[in-house]
Short mmCIF file of C-alpha atoms in Angstrom, two decimals:
data_model
loop_
_atom_site.label_atom_id
_atom_site.label_comp_id
_atom_site.label_asym_id
_atom_site.label_seq_id
_atom_site.Cartn_x
_atom_site.Cartn_y
_atom_site.Cartn_z
CA UNK A 210 0.36 -11.64 32.69
CA UNK A 211 0.39 -14.90 30.72
CA UNK A 212 -3.16 -14.30 29.49
CA UNK A 213 -2.22 -10.83 28.23
CA UNK A 214 0.89 -12.23 26.60
CA UNK A 215 -1.14 -14.96 24.89
CA UNK A 216 -3.58 -12.37 23.49
CA UNK A 217 -0.72 -10.16 22.35
CA UNK A 218 0.99 -13.06 20.59
CA UNK A 219 -2.26 -13.92 18.80
CA UNK A 220 -2.67 -10.27 17.77
CA UNK A 221 0.91 -10.07 16.51
CA UNK A 222 0.57 -13.29 14.50
CA UNK A 223 -2.85 -12.39 13.09
CA UNK A 224 -2.19 -8.77 12.20
CA UNK A 225 1.36 -9.52 11.08
CA UNK A 226 0.17 -12.17 8.63
CA UNK A 227 -2.67 -9.98 7.34
CA UNK A 228 -0.37 -6.96 7.05
CA UNK A 229 2.22 -8.85 5.00
CA UNK A 230 -0.51 -10.38 2.81
CA UNK A 231 -2.02 -6.94 2.17
CA UNK A 232 1.37 -5.46 1.28
CA UNK A 233 1.89 -8.28 -1.22
CA UNK A 234 -1.57 -7.59 -2.67
CA UNK A 235 -0.61 -3.91 -2.83
CA UNK A 236 2.46 -4.83 -4.87
CA UNK A 237 0.22 -6.80 -7.24
CA UNK A 238 -2.12 -3.81 -7.63
CA UNK A 239 0.83 -1.57 -8.52
CA UNK A 240 2.06 -4.23 -10.95
CA UNK A 241 -1.37 -4.20 -12.64
CA UNK A 242 -1.42 -0.42 -13.12
CA UNK A 243 2.11 -0.13 -14.49
CA UNK A 244 3.48 -1.56 -17.74
CA UNK A 245 5.90 -4.45 -17.77
CA UNK A 246 7.00 -6.89 -15.08
CA UNK A 247 7.35 -4.85 -11.91
CA UNK A 248 9.29 -7.55 -10.04
CA UNK A 249 11.86 -7.64 -12.81
CA UNK A 250 12.02 -3.85 -13.03
CA UNK A 251 12.66 -3.45 -9.31
CA UNK A 252 14.91 -6.41 -8.45
CA UNK A 253 16.71 -7.15 -11.72
CA UNK A 254 16.80 -3.84 -13.59
CA UNK A 255 17.01 -1.83 -10.35
CA UNK A 256 14.66 0.76 -11.81
CA UNK A 257 14.61 3.66 -9.35
CA UNK A 258 11.25 5.06 -10.46
CA UNK A 259 9.56 1.68 -10.10
CA UNK A 260 11.22 1.16 -6.73
CA UNK A 261 10.01 4.52 -5.36
CA UNK A 262 6.52 3.73 -6.66
CA UNK A 263 6.44 0.31 -4.99
CA UNK A 264 7.96 1.62 -1.76
CA UNK A 265 5.40 4.42 -1.46
CA UNK A 266 2.49 2.09 -2.24
CA UNK A 267 3.77 -0.37 0.38
CA UNK A 268 4.04 2.48 2.89
CA UNK A 269 0.45 3.46 2.06
CA UNK A 270 -0.77 -0.07 2.76
CA UNK A 271 1.23 -0.25 6.00
CA UNK A 272 -0.23 3.07 7.18
CA UNK A 273 -3.77 1.89 6.48
CA UNK A 274 -3.13 -1.38 8.31
CA UNK A 275 -1.73 0.56 11.29
CA UNK A 276 -4.81 2.79 11.35
CA UNK A 277 -7.11 -0.22 11.16
CA UNK A 278 -5.27 -1.98 13.98
CA UNK A 279 -5.55 1.12 16.17
CA UNK A 280 -9.29 1.31 15.47
CA UNK A 281 -9.98 -2.40 15.96
CA UNK A 282 -12.65 -3.84 18.12
CA UNK A 283 -11.74 -6.10 21.02
CA UNK A 284 -12.13 -9.39 19.16
CA UNK A 285 -9.18 -10.46 16.99
CA UNK A 286 -11.13 -11.92 14.07
CA UNK A 287 -13.35 -8.82 13.83
CA UNK A 288 -10.30 -6.57 13.84
CA UNK A 289 -8.68 -8.64 11.09
CA UNK A 290 -11.84 -8.45 8.96
CA UNK A 291 -11.98 -4.67 9.50
CA UNK A 292 -8.31 -4.39 8.55
CA UNK A 293 -8.89 -6.37 5.36
CA UNK A 294 -11.91 -4.26 4.38
CA UNK A 295 -10.26 -0.90 5.11
CA UNK A 296 -7.10 -1.84 3.27
CA UNK A 297 -8.93 -3.18 0.20
CA UNK A 298 -10.76 0.16 0.05
CA UNK A 299 -7.37 1.86 0.34
CA UNK A 300 -5.97 -0.21 -2.53
CA UNK A 301 -8.94 0.77 -4.68
CA UNK A 302 -8.28 4.42 -3.82
CA UNK A 303 -4.60 3.93 -4.70
CA UNK A 304 -5.54 2.66 -8.17
CA UNK A 305 -8.22 5.32 -8.70
CA UNK A 306 -5.88 8.14 -7.69
CA UNK A 307 -3.24 6.79 -10.08
CA UNK A 308 -5.73 6.75 -12.96
CA UNK A 309 -7.01 10.24 -12.12
CA UNK A 310 -3.48 11.64 -12.08
CA UNK A 311 -2.79 9.77 -15.33
CA UNK A 312 -5.72 11.62 -16.94
CA UNK A 313 -4.20 14.95 -15.90
CA UNK A 314 -0.70 13.99 -17.00
CA UNK A 315 0.63 14.66 -20.48
CA UNK A 316 1.86 11.30 -21.71
CA UNK A 317 1.50 7.90 -20.07
CA UNK A 318 1.97 8.04 -16.29
CA UNK A 319 2.53 4.29 -16.09
CA UNK A 320 5.42 4.55 -18.56
CA UNK A 321 6.90 7.42 -16.55
CA UNK A 322 6.78 5.31 -13.39
CA UNK A 323 8.96 2.62 -14.95
CA UNK A 324 11.18 4.85 -17.11
CA UNK A 325 14.87 4.00 -16.78
CA UNK A 326 15.70 7.69 -16.29
CA UNK A 327 14.68 9.49 -13.10
CA UNK A 328 11.32 11.11 -13.60
CA UNK A 329 9.97 13.75 -11.18
CA UNK A 330 6.42 12.40 -11.56
CA UNK A 331 7.38 9.41 -9.40
CA UNK A 332 7.75 11.77 -6.44
CA UNK A 333 4.28 13.19 -7.04
CA UNK A 334 2.80 9.70 -6.98
CA UNK A 335 4.90 8.75 -3.93
CA UNK A 336 3.55 11.71 -1.96
CA UNK A 337 -0.01 10.98 -3.10
CA UNK A 338 0.39 7.36 -1.96
CA UNK A 339 1.79 8.24 1.45
CA UNK A 340 -0.68 11.10 1.89
CA UNK A 341 -3.57 8.80 1.03
CA UNK A 342 -2.31 6.24 3.52
CA UNK A 343 -2.15 8.88 6.25
CA UNK A 344 -5.63 10.19 5.42
CA UNK A 345 -7.18 6.72 5.44
CA UNK A 346 -5.33 5.67 8.59
CA UNK A 347 -6.68 8.74 10.33
CA UNK A 348 -10.19 8.22 8.94
CA UNK A 349 -10.60 4.78 10.50
CA UNK A 350 -9.75 6.00 14.00
#
């Protein structure tokens, strides 16, 4: 029992730290693809569009991390490396999908995502983010 508990605690610490780090990196990726200071827009200006965008991107990263954890090999460090690789690929897909949708969108999608007025496009991106997370989480299993 103690041996299992020790392994579980190591898994929780390792995957927890990597998961939080990857969600922070995900926030930085979203900040790079949207205009302005995303931290300020979300926490100071309370911009709803920016908040939905960040929340959905964070959910995407979390879903990918969950999928990677479920598909991990038996060794902790290998599973963490796999999680990092799969999630970095997911972040690249997040950015690429944003740019592809931006090409199809009349106007500047990034500006719409941080507009002070509610914009329905944020829901499209939110669903794309969560859908992509689900697809990638399933793909690694």
